[in-house]
Short mmCIF file of C-alpha atoms in Angstrom, two decimals:
data_model
loop_
_atom_site.label_atom_id
_atom_site.label_comp_id
_atom_site.label_asym_id
_atom_site.label_seq_id
_atom_site.Cartn_x
_atom_site.Cartn_y
_atom_site.Cartn_z
CA MET A 1 -8.91 -9.81 -26.82
CA ARG A 2 -5.47 -8.32 -27.34
CA PRO A 3 -3.13 -9.06 -24.43
CA ARG A 4 -1.24 -6.46 -22.47
CA GLU A 5 2.43 -6.40 -23.43
CA SER A 6 5.28 -5.76 -21.01
CA TYR A 7 9.00 -6.19 -20.45
CA ILE A 8 9.84 -7.57 -17.01
CA PRO A 9 13.37 -6.81 -15.72
CA VAL A 10 15.30 -9.88 -14.51
CA PRO A 11 19.01 -10.50 -13.87
CA GLY A 12 20.81 -10.17 -17.19
CA GLY A 13 18.10 -8.41 -19.16
CA ARG A 14 14.35 -8.27 -19.75
CA ILE A 15 11.68 -10.91 -20.38
CA PHE A 16 8.89 -10.06 -22.79
CA ALA A 17 5.45 -11.11 -21.59
CA LEU A 18 1.82 -11.14 -22.69
CA GLU A 19 -0.78 -10.72 -19.96
CA TRP A 20 -4.50 -11.34 -19.73
CA GLY A 21 -7.00 -10.97 -16.89
CA GLU A 22 -6.72 -10.56 -13.14
CA GLY A 23 -6.71 -12.95 -10.19
CA PRO A 24 -4.54 -15.96 -9.31
CA LEU A 25 -1.33 -16.04 -11.35
CA LEU A 26 -0.89 -18.64 -14.10
CA LEU A 27 2.46 -18.71 -15.91
CA PHE A 28 2.71 -20.41 -19.30
CA THR A 29 5.96 -21.42 -21.04
CA HIS A 30 6.04 -22.13 -24.78
CA ALA A 31 7.76 -24.81 -26.88
CA THR A 32 11.28 -24.64 -28.29
CA GLY A 33 11.46 -22.36 -31.32
CA MET A 34 8.03 -20.87 -30.64
CA CYS A 35 6.90 -17.79 -28.71
CA ALA A 36 4.23 -16.80 -26.19
CA ARG A 37 1.86 -15.33 -28.76
CA VAL A 38 1.33 -18.71 -30.44
CA TYR A 39 -0.82 -19.75 -27.48
CA SER A 40 -3.14 -16.75 -27.45
CA GLU A 41 -6.20 -18.68 -28.58
CA LEU A 42 -5.62 -21.24 -25.82
CA LEU A 43 -5.08 -18.74 -23.04
CA GLU A 44 -7.19 -15.65 -23.60
CA PRO A 45 -10.57 -17.29 -22.76
CA LEU A 46 -9.18 -18.00 -19.27
CA ALA A 47 -8.77 -14.28 -18.52
CA ASP A 48 -11.93 -14.31 -16.41
CA ARG A 49 -10.36 -16.90 -14.10
CA PHE A 50 -6.64 -16.11 -13.88
CA HIS A 51 -4.02 -13.43 -14.28
CA ILE A 52 -2.20 -15.15 -17.15
CA ILE A 53 1.37 -14.39 -18.12
CA ALA A 54 2.82 -16.10 -21.19
CA TYR A 55 6.42 -15.12 -21.79
CA ASP A 56 9.11 -15.49 -24.43
CA ALA A 57 11.97 -17.70 -23.22
CA ARG A 58 15.65 -16.78 -23.50
CA GLY A 59 16.66 -16.66 -27.16
CA HIS A 60 13.03 -16.55 -28.32
CA GLY A 61 10.58 -13.87 -29.37
CA ARG A 62 11.24 -10.41 -27.98
CA THR A 63 12.94 -11.39 -24.72
CA GLU A 64 16.31 -9.72 -24.20
CA LEU A 65 18.60 -12.27 -22.53
CA GLU A 66 21.93 -13.52 -23.84
CA ALA A 67 21.64 -16.68 -25.94
CA ILE A 68 24.97 -17.87 -27.36
CA PRO A 69 24.69 -20.76 -29.85
CA GLY A 70 26.74 -23.75 -28.75
CA GLN A 71 26.57 -22.91 -25.04
CA ILE A 72 24.14 -25.71 -24.30
CA PRO A 73 21.76 -25.15 -21.36
CA THR A 74 22.27 -28.66 -19.95
CA ASP A 75 19.06 -30.17 -18.57
CA TRP A 76 17.55 -26.76 -19.39
CA VAL A 77 18.83 -25.47 -16.04
CA LEU A 78 19.38 -21.99 -17.47
CA TYR A 79 15.73 -21.81 -18.51
CA ARG A 80 14.69 -22.98 -15.05
CA GLN A 81 16.67 -20.12 -13.54
CA ASP A 82 15.01 -17.67 -15.92
CA LEU A 83 11.55 -18.88 -14.90
CA ARG A 84 12.48 -18.63 -11.23
CA ASN A 85 13.81 -15.09 -11.81
CA LEU A 86 10.60 -14.14 -13.58
CA ILE A 87 8.50 -15.40 -10.68
CA GLU A 88 10.69 -13.49 -8.25
CA ALA A 89 10.20 -10.34 -10.32
CA LEU A 90 6.43 -10.89 -10.16
CA GLY A 91 6.39 -11.17 -6.37
CA GLY A 92 7.79 -14.60 -5.61
CA GLY A 93 4.81 -16.94 -5.94
CA PRO A 94 3.36 -19.40 -5.30
CA VAL A 95 1.95 -19.68 -8.81
CA ARG A 96 0.25 -22.10 -11.18
CA LEU A 97 2.67 -23.37 -13.82
CA ALA A 98 1.80 -24.71 -17.25
CA GLY A 99 3.68 -25.24 -20.46
CA HIS A 100 3.91 -27.03 -23.77
CA SER A 101 6.76 -29.27 -24.88
CA PHE A 102 10.05 -27.75 -23.67
CA GLY A 103 7.96 -25.32 -21.60
CA ALA A 104 6.23 -28.19 -19.82
CA SER A 105 9.51 -29.82 -18.78
CA VAL A 106 10.98 -26.49 -17.67
CA SER A 107 7.84 -25.77 -15.61
CA LEU A 108 8.03 -29.15 -13.89
CA GLU A 109 11.72 -28.95 -13.09
CA THR A 110 11.49 -25.37 -11.86
CA ALA A 111 8.80 -26.51 -9.44
CA ALA A 112 10.98 -29.45 -8.35
CA ASP A 113 13.97 -27.15 -7.81
CA ASN A 114 11.91 -24.75 -5.68
CA PRO A 115 9.51 -26.50 -3.27
CA GLY A 116 6.49 -24.35 -2.54
CA LEU A 117 6.88 -22.32 -5.73
CA ALA A 118 4.04 -24.01 -7.65
CA THR A 119 0.55 -24.79 -6.40
CA SER A 120 -0.27 -27.00 -9.42
CA LEU A 121 1.11 -28.00 -12.80
CA CYS A 122 -0.24 -28.70 -16.28
CA LEU A 123 2.32 -30.34 -18.56
CA ILE A 124 1.44 -30.64 -22.24
CA ASP A 125 3.52 -33.26 -24.10
CA PRO A 126 6.79 -32.64 -22.23
CA PRO A 127 10.03 -33.90 -23.86
CA PHE A 128 12.77 -35.67 -21.90
CA ILE A 129 15.34 -38.43 -22.22
CA PRO A 130 13.52 -41.75 -21.66
CA PHE A 131 14.04 -42.90 -18.09
CA ALA A 132 15.96 -46.10 -18.92
CA GLN A 133 18.42 -44.12 -21.06
CA ALA A 134 18.87 -41.08 -18.83
CA GLU A 135 21.87 -42.25 -16.79
CA ALA A 136 23.84 -43.33 -19.86
CA TYR A 137 22.94 -40.06 -21.57
CA ARG A 138 24.18 -38.02 -18.59
CA THR A 139 27.40 -40.04 -18.37
CA ALA A 140 28.16 -39.55 -22.05
CA ARG A 141 27.27 -35.87 -21.96
CA ASP A 142 29.40 -35.23 -18.88
CA ALA A 143 32.30 -36.93 -20.68
CA GLY A 144 31.91 -34.49 -23.56
CA THR A 145 30.43 -36.99 -25.99
CA ALA A 146 28.01 -35.43 -28.45
CA MET A 147 24.75 -37.39 -28.35
CA PRO A 148 22.61 -37.79 -31.51
CA ASN A 149 19.69 -35.34 -31.60
CA HIS A 150 17.65 -35.30 -34.80
CA MET A 151 15.52 -32.36 -33.58
CA ALA A 152 18.65 -30.25 -33.23
CA ASP A 153 19.88 -31.38 -36.64
CA GLN A 154 16.58 -30.39 -38.22
CA ALA A 155 16.57 -27.03 -36.44
CA GLU A 156 20.00 -26.17 -37.83
CA ARG A 157 18.61 -26.53 -41.34
CA ARG A 158 15.72 -24.10 -40.82
CA ARG A 159 15.52 -21.07 -43.06
CA SER A 160 16.17 -18.02 -40.91
CA HIS A 161 15.29 -15.06 -43.15
CA PHE A 162 12.37 -14.01 -45.35
CA ALA A 163 11.75 -10.98 -47.52
CA SER A 164 8.51 -10.23 -45.63
CA ARG A 165 6.06 -11.63 -43.11
CA GLU A 166 3.80 -12.54 -46.02
CA ALA A 167 6.61 -14.57 -47.60
CA ALA A 168 7.20 -16.37 -44.30
CA ARG A 169 3.52 -17.14 -43.95
CA THR A 170 3.40 -18.61 -47.45
CA ALA A 171 6.46 -20.75 -46.73
CA TYR A 172 5.05 -22.11 -43.46
CA HIS A 173 1.36 -22.54 -44.25
CA ASN A 174 0.33 -26.17 -43.65
CA ARG A 175 3.93 -27.41 -43.89
CA GLY A 176 6.21 -29.18 -41.44
CA VAL A 177 5.38 -28.53 -37.80
CA PHE A 178 2.77 -26.01 -38.97
CA THR A 179 0.65 -28.68 -40.66
CA GLY A 180 -2.92 -28.42 -39.43
CA TRP A 181 -2.41 -25.14 -37.60
CA PRO A 182 -5.37 -22.75 -37.55
CA ASP A 183 -4.79 -19.56 -39.50
CA ARG A 184 -4.85 -17.49 -36.34
CA ALA A 185 -2.11 -19.53 -34.67
CA LEU A 186 0.13 -19.22 -37.72
CA ASP A 187 -0.50 -15.48 -37.86
CA ASP A 188 0.37 -15.23 -34.16
CA TYR A 189 3.63 -17.09 -34.79
CA ILE A 190 4.48 -14.80 -37.69
CA GLU A 191 3.81 -11.78 -35.47
CA GLY A 192 5.62 -12.98 -32.35
CA GLY A 193 8.28 -15.31 -33.70
CA LEU A 194 9.86 -13.13 -36.39
CA LEU A 195 11.65 -9.82 -36.01
CA PRO A 196 12.28 -7.14 -38.64
CA ASP A 197 15.77 -6.55 -40.00
CA GLU A 198 17.30 -4.46 -42.77
CA THR A 199 16.07 -6.67 -45.62
CA GLY A 200 12.89 -8.29 -44.33
CA VAL A 201 12.23 -10.46 -41.28
CA ARG A 202 14.25 -13.09 -39.44
CA LEU A 203 13.51 -15.82 -36.93
CA ALA A 204 13.72 -14.44 -33.39
CA CYS A 205 14.88 -17.88 -32.26
CA THR A 206 17.79 -18.48 -34.61
CA PRO A 207 18.27 -21.97 -36.03
CA ALA A 208 21.58 -22.19 -34.15
CA TRP A 209 19.99 -21.32 -30.80
CA GLU A 210 17.02 -23.62 -31.41
CA ALA A 211 19.46 -26.47 -32.06
CA THR A 212 21.46 -25.52 -28.95
CA SER A 213 18.28 -25.60 -26.91
CA PHE A 214 17.23 -29.00 -28.24
CA ARG A 215 20.64 -30.39 -27.28
CA GLY A 216 20.06 -29.30 -23.70
CA VAL A 217 17.07 -31.65 -23.34
CA THR A 218 16.52 -32.70 -19.77
CA SER A 219 17.62 -36.06 -18.43
CA SER A 220 16.28 -35.42 -14.91
CA PHE A 221 12.54 -35.55 -15.62
CA GLN A 222 11.99 -38.78 -13.67
CA SER A 223 13.46 -37.45 -10.45
CA SER A 224 11.66 -34.14 -10.85
CA VAL A 225 8.24 -35.67 -11.45
CA THR A 226 8.58 -37.68 -8.24
CA THR A 227 9.84 -34.66 -6.28
CA VAL A 228 6.96 -32.27 -6.85
CA ASN A 229 4.13 -32.73 -4.38
CA VAL A 230 1.32 -30.76 -5.97
CA PRO A 231 -1.58 -31.70 -8.27
CA LEU A 232 -0.15 -32.46 -11.71
CA SER A 233 -1.84 -32.97 -15.07
CA LEU A 234 0.17 -34.52 -17.90
CA LEU A 235 -1.46 -34.42 -21.32
CA ALA A 236 0.21 -36.41 -24.09
CA ALA A 237 -0.53 -36.42 -27.80
CA SER A 238 -1.93 -39.57 -29.35
CA HIS A 239 0.64 -39.58 -32.18
CA GLY A 240 4.11 -38.07 -32.48
CA SER A 241 4.22 -37.58 -28.72
CA THR A 242 7.36 -36.83 -26.74
CA VAL A 243 6.00 -38.98 -23.89
CA PRO A 244 6.75 -42.69 -24.48
CA ALA A 245 4.05 -45.15 -23.43
CA HIS A 246 6.30 -46.82 -20.85
CA GLU A 247 7.02 -43.50 -19.13
CA GLU A 248 3.33 -42.64 -19.23
CA ASP A 249 2.53 -45.88 -17.39
CA TRP A 250 5.37 -45.34 -14.90
CA ILE A 251 4.20 -41.84 -14.00
CA ARG A 252 0.63 -42.99 -13.61
CA ALA A 253 1.74 -45.77 -11.26
CA HIS A 254 4.36 -43.91 -9.21
CA VAL A 255 3.44 -40.24 -9.00
CA ARG A 256 0.90 -39.27 -6.41
CA ASN A 257 -1.52 -36.50 -7.38
CA ALA A 258 -0.83 -37.09 -11.09
CA MET A 259 -3.50 -37.23 -13.78
CA VAL A 260 -2.07 -38.63 -17.01
CA GLN A 261 -4.08 -38.63 -20.23
CA ARG A 262 -3.53 -39.31 -23.92
CA VAL A 263 -5.61 -36.83 -25.88
CA PRO A 264 -7.18 -38.67 -28.85
CA ASN A 265 -6.51 -37.60 -32.43
CA THR A 266 -3.84 -35.05 -31.55
CA GLY A 267 -0.19 -34.47 -32.45
CA HIS A 268 2.60 -32.78 -30.54
CA PHE A 269 1.21 -29.28 -31.12
CA LEU A 270 -2.13 -30.19 -29.52
CA PRO A 271 -2.52 -26.93 -27.52
CA VAL A 272 -2.28 -25.03 -30.83
CA THR A 273 -4.40 -27.29 -33.02
CA HIS A 274 -6.91 -28.33 -30.33
CA PRO A 275 -7.02 -25.52 -27.74
CA ASP A 276 -10.59 -26.36 -26.72
CA LEU A 277 -9.45 -29.82 -25.55
CA ILE A 278 -6.58 -28.44 -23.49
CA ARG A 279 -8.14 -25.33 -21.99
CA PRO A 280 -10.35 -27.18 -19.42
CA HIS A 281 -7.23 -28.70 -17.89
CA LEU A 282 -5.72 -25.25 -17.42
CA ALA A 283 -9.00 -23.95 -16.02
CA ALA A 284 -8.93 -26.75 -13.45
CA LEU A 285 -5.56 -25.74 -11.95
CA VAL A 286 -6.25 -25.22 -8.27
#
């Protein structure tokens, strides 16, 4: 099922969105460097249950919002504002929020910033500064000290241009973060995550902006996860997860209404590689 495509006006520009189905609204936010279309196989079977909107974040895909490399969106607050603006443009909520990786953390913290905005949350392998390190990280960052971030360093080295979509697909197939991806998911990334230019295609999320985004990683996850007072599912990968075991145990012990689960035999891109394991948790959002 091909989704409906739309541009939704928000302060500062337009957000590109894919839409499926009718009914209660479910908003899905993608991972850093990705785009909404990557999650089509996960989301489209839920069109008989929800009105699903998956959107491209600032600096990603086809969304038209200013993204200046080096202007770090600290604690991803800028992305939270964008999600809030999107919800306002759609009628103001309340809504069901879900997301993968960066999108999971942004969904949680947007809900924490805006009580009553979300009715339920599904967080898929959210990244954050480990709780015991968060205060020191904030102190150093506020003092202007650049903190090590290997994800940002890797992003800066990404190739940004290809002669064609076919060349990009060949370069990505079963390599790096795309290892183990189904063909359809890779094709969806090639379609939604690259834009044409004068000599071929380029990454919609530039390596410089992807690195900038990684450096904005949130340090306020712990306070946010205790602030939200709605049913919450947190799904973590069994290997290569962004959710440390200690934080998993802490959330399970301290957060009311939280269901925390390690999904066996999965890596960080579990909603892409194992959509059938993740989809029931989205279907269960109340």
